[in-house]
Amino acid sequence: MTVLDGFVWTSQQWGTALRSRALGEVADHFFTTRQLWLRGEGEAADWSRVAAAIGVPERRLLRLNQVHGREVVVHCAEQGGRGARLPGPAGPGESTVAEESWPAADIHMTDDPTLALAVQVADCVPLLVADRRTGAVAAVHAGWRGTAAGAATAAVAAMAREFGARPGDLVAAVGPSIGPCCYVVGDELIDAFRASGFGREIGTWFARDESGTLRLDLWTANRDQLLACGLSEGAIHGAGLCTASHPEWFASYRRDGPGTGRIAAVIRSRGARS
Ligand SMILES: [Zn+2]
């Protein structure tokens, strides 16, 4: 088991998963590797493996119809896990839920330990957050659009509003995603971040080399947003693993095109501590 800056590789029945040790002290979670492709013929079977590995029935592994925004879906334990947003109802013997029935959003959260929350990425940032005090958890999908829209900020604000989470109690893990080494972007992205109200920080998130090539550092952008929300520096853990640079471990849209697989980032609450 190799240790990467606070992250560990762990063995599942289907292969290797990545976990943050610090987040693991608060919530069950993992990031999948390319041994689960999560696309094409084996997609449904792969998602049932994800559900089994996080310890919930398939129907209680909730996903999103991701749209690159900052909308939040909340599943409260008081709703008995049967909140209005829970897709269903499943018929007898039915175990999978059609993708189009998942809510259109990029952030979801719950304090219900009988649910697991997933986001799927192929270069975008998968961000998992858990609250040490209330046990509430969130899964966030943040590509450049979501990052420019302030998805991480929206997630922290919603955890505070919905579950009374204090930013200082939150632990976050930034999973494998395209790194500043490989994420070459166009100047229009700077405009998009500016239009969202970001200012001086843009200069540290974008870097232009001697040849004029512009690169975006989504890891730092998301970390900075979490810091600005009040998370402590030591509570934000980045895997620092670039999907495009590591074909042996991860699918990458930028490297392999639209037919590539997906990484699932999944998290499950252990319930309130107190
Ligand atoms: Zn890279």
mmCIF file of C-alpha atoms and ligand atoms in Angstrom:
data_model
loop_
_atom_site.group_PDB
_atom_site.id
_atom_site.type_symbol
_atom_site.label_atom_id
_atom_site.label_comp_id
_atom_site.label_asym_id
_atom_site.label_seq_id
_atom_site.Cartn_x
_atom_site.Cartn_y
_atom_site.Cartn_z
ATOM 1 C CA MET A 1 0.000 0.000 0.000
ATOM 2 C CA THR A 2 1.759 3.129 -1.231
ATOM 3 C CA VAL A 3 1.188 6.325 0.653
ATOM 4 C CA LEU A 4 0.717 9.486 -1.421
ATOM 5 C CA ASP A 5 0.581 12.643 0.608
ATOM 6 C CA GLY A 6 -2.020 11.327 3.005
ATOM 7 C CA PHE A 7 -3.796 9.189 0.408
ATOM 8 C CA VAL A 8 -3.597 5.413 0.327
ATOM 9 C CA TRP A 9 -4.325 2.777 -2.276
ATOM 10 C CA THR A 10 -6.644 0.120 -0.955
ATOM 11 C CA SER A 11 -7.711 -3.213 -2.413
ATOM 12 C CA GLN A 12 -11.317 -3.850 -3.354
ATOM 13 C CA GLN A 13 -12.739 -6.967 -4.928
ATOM 14 C CA TRP A 14 -12.629 -5.243 -8.327
ATOM 15 C CA GLY A 15 -9.213 -3.657 -8.002
ATOM 16 C CA THR A 16 -7.654 -0.595 -6.435
ATOM 17 C CA ALA A 17 -9.348 2.378 -4.831
ATOM 18 C CA LEU A 18 -7.822 5.578 -3.501
ATOM 19 C CA ARG A 19 -8.682 6.980 -0.084
ATOM 20 C CA SER A 20 -7.708 9.990 1.985
ATOM 21 C CA ARG A 21 -6.613 8.926 5.448
ATOM 22 C CA ALA A 22 -7.775 12.185 7.028
ATOM 23 C CA LEU A 23 -11.208 12.088 5.394
ATOM 24 C CA GLY A 24 -11.387 8.391 6.249
ATOM 25 C CA GLU A 25 -11.313 9.286 9.943
ATOM 26 C CA VAL A 26 -14.628 11.100 9.439
ATOM 27 C CA ALA A 27 -16.488 9.335 6.625
ATOM 28 C CA ASP A 28 -16.400 6.214 4.469
ATOM 29 C CA HIS A 29 -15.329 7.120 0.948
ATOM 30 C CA PHE A 30 -13.125 6.237 -2.007
ATOM 31 C CA PHE A 31 -12.112 7.220 -5.519
ATOM 32 C CA THR A 32 -12.131 4.480 -8.145
ATOM 33 C CA THR A 33 -9.312 3.687 -10.583
ATOM 34 C CA ARG A 34 -9.429 2.468 -14.186
ATOM 35 C CA GLN A 35 -10.129 -1.075 -13.068
ATOM 36 C CA LEU A 36 -13.720 0.139 -12.834
ATOM 37 C CA TRP A 37 -14.404 1.747 -16.211
ATOM 38 C CA LEU A 38 -17.965 2.879 -15.377
ATOM 39 C CA ARG A 39 -18.832 3.294 -19.057
ATOM 40 C CA GLY A 40 -20.136 1.125 -21.858
ATOM 41 C CA GLU A 41 -21.312 -2.431 -21.446
ATOM 42 C CA GLY A 42 -20.044 -2.948 -17.910
ATOM 43 C CA GLU A 43 -21.294 0.369 -16.568
ATOM 44 C CA ALA A 44 -24.259 -0.910 -14.550
ATOM 45 C CA ALA A 45 -22.241 -3.766 -13.100
ATOM 46 C CA ASP A 46 -19.462 -1.355 -12.172
ATOM 47 C CA TRP A 47 -21.862 0.937 -10.322
ATOM 48 C CA SER A 48 -23.194 -2.007 -8.346
ATOM 49 C CA ARG A 49 -19.603 -2.768 -7.344
ATOM 50 C CA VAL A 50 -19.251 0.826 -6.161
ATOM 51 C CA ALA A 51 -22.437 0.475 -4.088
ATOM 52 C CA ALA A 52 -21.266 -2.808 -2.579
ATOM 53 C CA ALA A 53 -17.859 -1.382 -1.724
ATOM 54 C CA ILE A 54 -19.371 1.584 0.136
ATOM 55 C CA GLY A 55 -21.839 -0.779 1.839
ATOM 56 C CA VAL A 56 -25.253 0.341 0.546
ATOM 57 C CA PRO A 57 -27.849 -1.328 -1.688
ATOM 58 C CA GLU A 58 -27.546 -0.088 -5.248
ATOM 59 C CA ARG A 59 -30.700 1.992 -4.934
ATOM 60 C CA ARG A 60 -29.229 3.965 -2.072
ATOM 61 C CA LEU A 61 -26.136 4.978 -4.019
ATOM 62 C CA LEU A 62 -27.273 8.376 -5.269
ATOM 63 C CA ARG A 63 -25.910 10.064 -8.334
ATOM 64 C CA LEU A 64 -26.427 13.304 -10.208
ATOM 65 C CA ASN A 65 -27.107 14.317 -13.754
ATOM 66 C CA GLN A 66 -24.055 16.581 -13.762
ATOM 67 C CA VAL A 67 -24.444 19.901 -15.554
ATOM 68 C CA HIS A 68 -21.301 21.905 -14.601
ATOM 69 C CA GLY A 69 -23.015 24.281 -12.196
ATOM 70 C CA ARG A 70 -23.387 24.997 -8.470
ATOM 71 C CA GLU A 71 -26.868 23.643 -7.728
ATOM 72 C CA VAL A 72 -27.125 21.590 -4.531
ATOM 73 C CA VAL A 73 -29.315 18.562 -3.812
ATOM 74 C CA VAL A 74 -29.875 17.835 -0.104
ATOM 75 C CA HIS A 75 -30.951 14.478 1.299
ATOM 76 C CA CYS A 76 -31.868 14.810 4.975
ATOM 77 C CA ALA A 77 -31.929 11.906 7.410
ATOM 78 C CA GLU A 78 -35.281 13.160 8.785
ATOM 79 C CA GLN A 79 -36.802 12.254 5.446
ATOM 80 C CA GLY A 80 -35.811 8.707 6.200
ATOM 81 C CA GLY A 81 -33.641 8.767 3.117
ATOM 82 C CA ARG A 82 -36.812 9.009 1.080
ATOM 83 C CA GLY A 83 -36.536 12.684 0.312
ATOM 84 C CA ALA A 84 -38.455 14.122 -2.586
ATOM 85 C CA ARG A 85 -35.301 14.086 -4.682
ATOM 86 C CA LEU A 86 -34.628 10.367 -4.296
ATOM 87 C CA PRO A 87 -35.256 8.812 -7.699
ATOM 88 C CA GLY A 88 -37.661 5.969 -7.768
ATOM 89 C CA PRO A 89 -39.733 4.067 -7.112
ATOM 90 C CA ALA A 90 -37.916 0.941 -8.112
ATOM 91 C CA GLY A 91 -40.080 -1.915 -9.273
ATOM 92 C CA PRO A 92 -39.702 -5.495 -8.071
ATOM 93 C CA GLY A 93 -36.273 -6.756 -8.961
ATOM 94 C CA GLU A 94 -35.285 -3.416 -10.392
ATOM 95 C CA SER A 95 -31.880 -2.391 -9.186
ATOM 96 C CA THR A 96 -30.667 0.406 -11.402
ATOM 97 C CA VAL A 97 -32.060 3.881 -11.917
ATOM 98 C CA ALA A 98 -31.985 5.485 -15.340
ATOM 99 C CA GLU A 99 -29.401 8.235 -15.627
ATOM 100 C CA GLU A 100 -31.894 10.849 -16.801
ATOM 101 C CA SER A 101 -33.882 10.479 -13.584
ATOM 102 C CA TRP A 102 -31.028 11.763 -11.427
ATOM 103 C CA PRO A 103 -31.430 15.416 -10.449
ATOM 104 C CA ALA A 104 -29.587 17.986 -12.557
ATOM 105 C CA ALA A 105 -26.922 19.278 -10.159
ATOM 106 C CA ASP A 106 -23.224 19.001 -9.355
ATOM 107 C CA ILE A 107 -23.305 18.957 -5.570
ATOM 108 C CA HIS A 108 -25.181 16.704 -3.195
ATOM 109 C CA MET A 109 -25.067 16.191 0.523
ATOM 110 C CA THR A 110 -26.623 14.204 3.325
ATOM 111 C CA ASP A 111 -26.401 13.332 7.009
ATOM 112 C CA ASP A 112 -28.102 9.991 6.394
ATOM 113 C CA PRO A 113 -25.703 7.077 6.932
ATOM 114 C CA THR A 114 -27.969 4.747 4.954
ATOM 115 C CA LEU A 115 -27.224 6.686 1.759
ATOM 116 C CA ALA A 116 -24.033 6.977 -0.279
ATOM 117 C CA LEU A 117 -23.372 9.886 -2.622
ATOM 118 C CA ALA A 118 -21.357 9.687 -5.832
ATOM 119 C CA VAL A 119 -20.058 12.022 -8.488
ATOM 120 C CA GLN A 120 -18.351 10.852 -11.662
ATOM 121 C CA VAL A 121 -15.462 12.545 -13.407
ATOM 122 C CA ALA A 122 -12.979 12.087 -16.224
ATOM 123 C CA ASP A 123 -10.532 14.991 -15.581
ATOM 124 C CA CYS A 124 -12.911 17.242 -13.634
ATOM 125 C CA VAL A 125 -12.251 17.599 -9.903
ATOM 126 C CA PRO A 126 -14.093 15.185 -7.609
ATOM 127 C CA LEU A 127 -14.323 16.866 -4.216
ATOM 128 C CA LEU A 128 -15.515 15.006 -1.122
ATOM 129 C CA VAL A 129 -16.279 16.840 2.120
ATOM 130 C CA ALA A 130 -17.263 15.625 5.581
ATOM 131 C CA ASP A 131 -18.154 17.368 8.829
ATOM 132 C CA ARG A 132 -16.319 16.060 11.906
ATOM 133 C CA ARG A 133 -19.074 17.301 14.209
ATOM 134 C CA THR A 134 -22.400 16.529 12.497
ATOM 135 C CA GLY A 135 -21.228 13.686 10.281
ATOM 136 C CA ALA A 136 -22.788 15.326 7.209
ATOM 137 C CA VAL A 137 -21.049 14.595 3.913
ATOM 138 C CA ALA A 138 -20.979 16.111 0.426
ATOM 139 C CA ALA A 139 -19.814 15.067 -3.019
ATOM 140 C CA VAL A 140 -18.970 17.779 -5.545
ATOM 141 C CA HIS A 141 -18.199 17.699 -9.271
ATOM 142 C CA ALA A 142 -16.078 20.698 -10.269
ATOM 143 C CA GLY A 143 -14.603 20.993 -13.738
ATOM 144 C CA TRP A 144 -13.539 24.412 -14.936
ATOM 145 C CA ARG A 145 -17.137 25.567 -15.234
ATOM 146 C CA GLY A 146 -18.044 24.339 -11.766
ATOM 147 C CA THR A 147 -14.868 25.799 -10.318
ATOM 148 C CA ALA A 148 -15.548 29.137 -12.024
ATOM 149 C CA ALA A 149 -19.108 28.965 -10.677
ATOM 150 C CA GLY A 150 -17.779 28.438 -7.143
ATOM 151 C CA ALA A 151 -19.093 24.901 -6.623
ATOM 152 C CA ALA A 152 -16.817 24.295 -3.629
ATOM 153 C CA THR A 153 -18.017 27.533 -2.036
ATOM 154 C CA ALA A 154 -21.648 26.615 -2.686
ATOM 155 C CA ALA A 155 -21.086 23.205 -1.086
ATOM 156 C CA VAL A 156 -19.654 24.628 2.135
ATOM 157 C CA ALA A 157 -22.417 27.243 2.359
ATOM 158 C CA ALA A 158 -25.083 24.582 1.889
ATOM 159 C CA MET A 159 -23.535 22.284 4.513
ATOM 160 C CA ALA A 160 -23.665 25.186 6.960
ATOM 161 C CA ARG A 161 -27.238 26.086 6.044
ATOM 162 C CA GLU A 162 -28.659 22.563 5.908
ATOM 163 C CA PHE A 163 -26.727 20.778 8.636
ATOM 164 C CA GLY A 164 -25.282 23.568 10.768
ATOM 165 C CA ALA A 165 -21.757 22.573 9.725
ATOM 166 C CA ARG A 166 -19.007 24.982 10.766
ATOM 167 C CA PRO A 167 -16.285 25.368 8.134
ATOM 168 C CA GLY A 168 -13.591 24.764 10.758
ATOM 169 C CA ASP A 169 -14.980 21.264 11.330
ATOM 170 C CA LEU A 170 -14.928 20.258 7.670
ATOM 171 C CA VAL A 171 -12.418 17.880 6.098
ATOM 172 C CA ALA A 172 -12.041 17.866 2.304
ATOM 173 C CA ALA A 173 -10.367 15.559 -0.185
ATOM 174 C CA VAL A 174 -9.598 16.650 -3.749
ATOM 175 C CA GLY A 175 -9.429 13.491 -5.828
ATOM 176 C CA PRO A 176 -7.588 12.554 -9.018
ATOM 177 C CA SER A 177 -8.270 15.034 -11.826
ATOM 178 C CA ILE A 178 -6.401 16.800 -14.596
ATOM 179 C CA GLY A 179 -3.429 18.634 -13.096
ATOM 180 C CA PRO A 180 -1.768 21.947 -13.830
ATOM 181 C CA CYS A 181 0.852 19.918 -15.728
ATOM 182 C CA CYS A 182 -1.635 18.967 -18.455
ATOM 183 C CA TYR A 183 -4.632 21.265 -18.335
ATOM 184 C CA VAL A 184 -3.983 23.571 -21.283
ATOM 185 C CA VAL A 185 -6.879 26.004 -21.682
ATOM 186 C CA GLY A 186 -7.963 29.024 -23.709
ATOM 187 C CA ASP A 187 -8.047 32.642 -22.587
ATOM 188 C CA GLU A 188 -11.843 32.605 -22.546
ATOM 189 C CA LEU A 189 -11.646 30.650 -19.289
ATOM 190 C CA ILE A 190 -9.969 33.609 -17.592
ATOM 191 C CA ASP A 191 -12.905 35.722 -18.741
ATOM 192 C CA ALA A 192 -15.340 33.184 -17.330
ATOM 193 C CA PHE A 193 -13.666 33.225 -13.905
ATOM 194 C CA ARG A 194 -13.603 37.014 -13.982
ATOM 195 C CA ALA A 195 -17.285 37.131 -14.913
ATOM 196 C CA SER A 196 -17.990 34.986 -11.813
ATOM 197 C CA GLY A 197 -16.450 37.658 -9.635
ATOM 198 C CA PHE A 198 -13.006 36.195 -9.021
ATOM 199 C CA GLY A 199 -10.226 38.746 -9.056
ATOM 200 C CA ARG A 200 -6.626 38.675 -7.917
ATOM 201 C CA GLU A 201 -6.683 34.926 -7.230
ATOM 202 C CA ILE A 202 -7.130 34.247 -10.944
ATOM 203 C CA GLY A 203 -3.448 35.094 -11.381
ATOM 204 C CA THR A 204 -2.431 32.176 -9.190
ATOM 205 C CA TRP A 205 -4.849 29.713 -10.768
ATOM 206 C CA PHE A 206 -3.771 30.347 -14.365
ATOM 207 C CA ALA A 207 -0.168 30.200 -15.575
ATOM 208 C CA ARG A 208 1.243 31.099 -18.978
ATOM 209 C CA ASP A 209 4.589 29.627 -20.025
ATOM 210 C CA GLU A 210 7.254 31.149 -22.331
ATOM 211 C CA SER A 211 5.519 29.748 -25.402
ATOM 212 C CA GLY A 212 2.278 31.458 -24.424
ATOM 213 C CA THR A 213 0.504 28.248 -23.457
ATOM 214 C CA LEU A 214 -2.070 28.853 -20.737
ATOM 215 C CA ARG A 215 -2.686 26.261 -18.024
ATOM 216 C CA LEU A 216 -5.321 26.141 -15.304
ATOM 217 C CA ASP A 217 -4.681 24.687 -11.843
ATOM 218 C CA LEU A 218 -8.065 23.392 -10.687
ATOM 219 C CA TRP A 219 -6.543 21.893 -7.533
ATOM 220 C CA THR A 220 -5.324 25.246 -6.231
ATOM 221 C CA ALA A 221 -8.503 27.015 -7.325
ATOM 222 C CA ASN A 222 -10.665 24.603 -5.344
ATOM 223 C CA ARG A 223 -8.302 24.642 -2.366
ATOM 224 C CA ASP A 224 -8.336 28.442 -2.318
ATOM 225 C CA GLN A 225 -12.122 28.504 -2.444
ATOM 226 C CA LEU A 226 -12.310 26.114 0.513
ATOM 227 C CA LEU A 227 -9.781 28.197 2.460
ATOM 228 C CA ALA A 228 -11.795 31.334 1.725
ATOM 229 C CA CYS A 229 -14.849 29.554 3.165
ATOM 230 C CA GLY A 230 -13.016 29.000 6.442
ATOM 231 C CA LEU A 231 -11.659 25.470 6.141
ATOM 232 C CA SER A 232 -8.264 25.111 7.727
ATOM 233 C CA GLU A 233 -5.245 24.524 5.505
ATOM 234 C CA GLY A 234 -4.522 21.186 7.194
ATOM 235 C CA ALA A 235 -8.053 19.949 6.575
ATOM 236 C CA ILE A 236 -7.819 20.099 2.774
ATOM 237 C CA HIS A 237 -6.137 17.069 1.279
ATOM 238 C CA GLY A 238 -5.206 16.860 -2.385
ATOM 239 C CA ALA A 239 -4.278 13.580 -4.038
ATOM 240 C CA GLY A 240 -2.156 15.576 -6.486
ATOM 241 C CA LEU A 241 -2.650 12.839 -9.074
ATOM 242 C CA CYS A 242 -3.147 14.039 -12.634
ATOM 243 C CA THR A 243 -5.542 11.816 -14.583
ATOM 244 C CA ALA A 244 -3.970 12.756 -17.937
ATOM 245 C CA SER A 245 -0.462 11.941 -16.685
ATOM 246 C CA HIS A 246 -1.397 8.541 -15.254
ATOM 247 C CA PRO A 247 -2.956 6.265 -17.887
ATOM 248 C CA GLU A 248 -1.955 3.289 -15.755
ATOM 249 C CA TRP A 249 -4.385 4.382 -13.041
ATOM 250 C CA PHE A 250 -7.006 6.705 -14.455
ATOM 251 C CA ALA A 251 -9.286 7.435 -17.378
ATOM 252 C CA SER A 252 -8.821 10.910 -18.873
ATOM 253 C CA TYR A 253 -11.166 12.679 -21.257
ATOM 254 C CA ARG A 254 -8.463 15.095 -22.373
ATOM 255 C CA ARG A 255 -6.058 12.241 -23.131
ATOM 256 C CA ASP A 256 -8.408 9.559 -24.472
ATOM 257 C CA GLY A 257 -11.469 11.392 -25.797
ATOM 258 C CA PRO A 258 -15.201 10.970 -25.143
ATOM 259 C CA GLY A 259 -15.082 7.171 -25.070
ATOM 260 C CA THR A 260 -12.981 7.173 -21.948
ATOM 261 C CA GLY A 261 -14.040 5.709 -18.606
ATOM 262 C CA ARG A 262 -15.020 7.571 -15.483
ATOM 263 C CA ILE A 263 -13.732 7.893 -11.938
ATOM 264 C CA ALA A 264 -16.378 7.581 -9.258
ATOM 265 C CA ALA A 265 -15.916 9.536 -6.045
ATOM 266 C CA VAL A 266 -18.244 8.198 -3.381
ATOM 267 C CA ILE A 267 -18.861 9.127 0.246
ATOM 268 C CA ARG A 268 -21.083 7.898 3.070
ATOM 269 C CA SER A 269 -21.794 9.454 6.449
ATOM 270 C CA ARG A 270 -21.190 7.570 9.677
ATOM 271 C CA GLY A 271 -23.907 9.631 11.351
ATOM 272 C CA ALA A 272 -23.523 12.286 14.021
ATOM 273 C CA ARG A 273 -20.619 11.958 16.416
ATOM 274 C CA SER A 274 -22.329 13.493 19.439
HETATM 275 ZN ZN ZN B 1 -0.621 15.888 -15.950
#
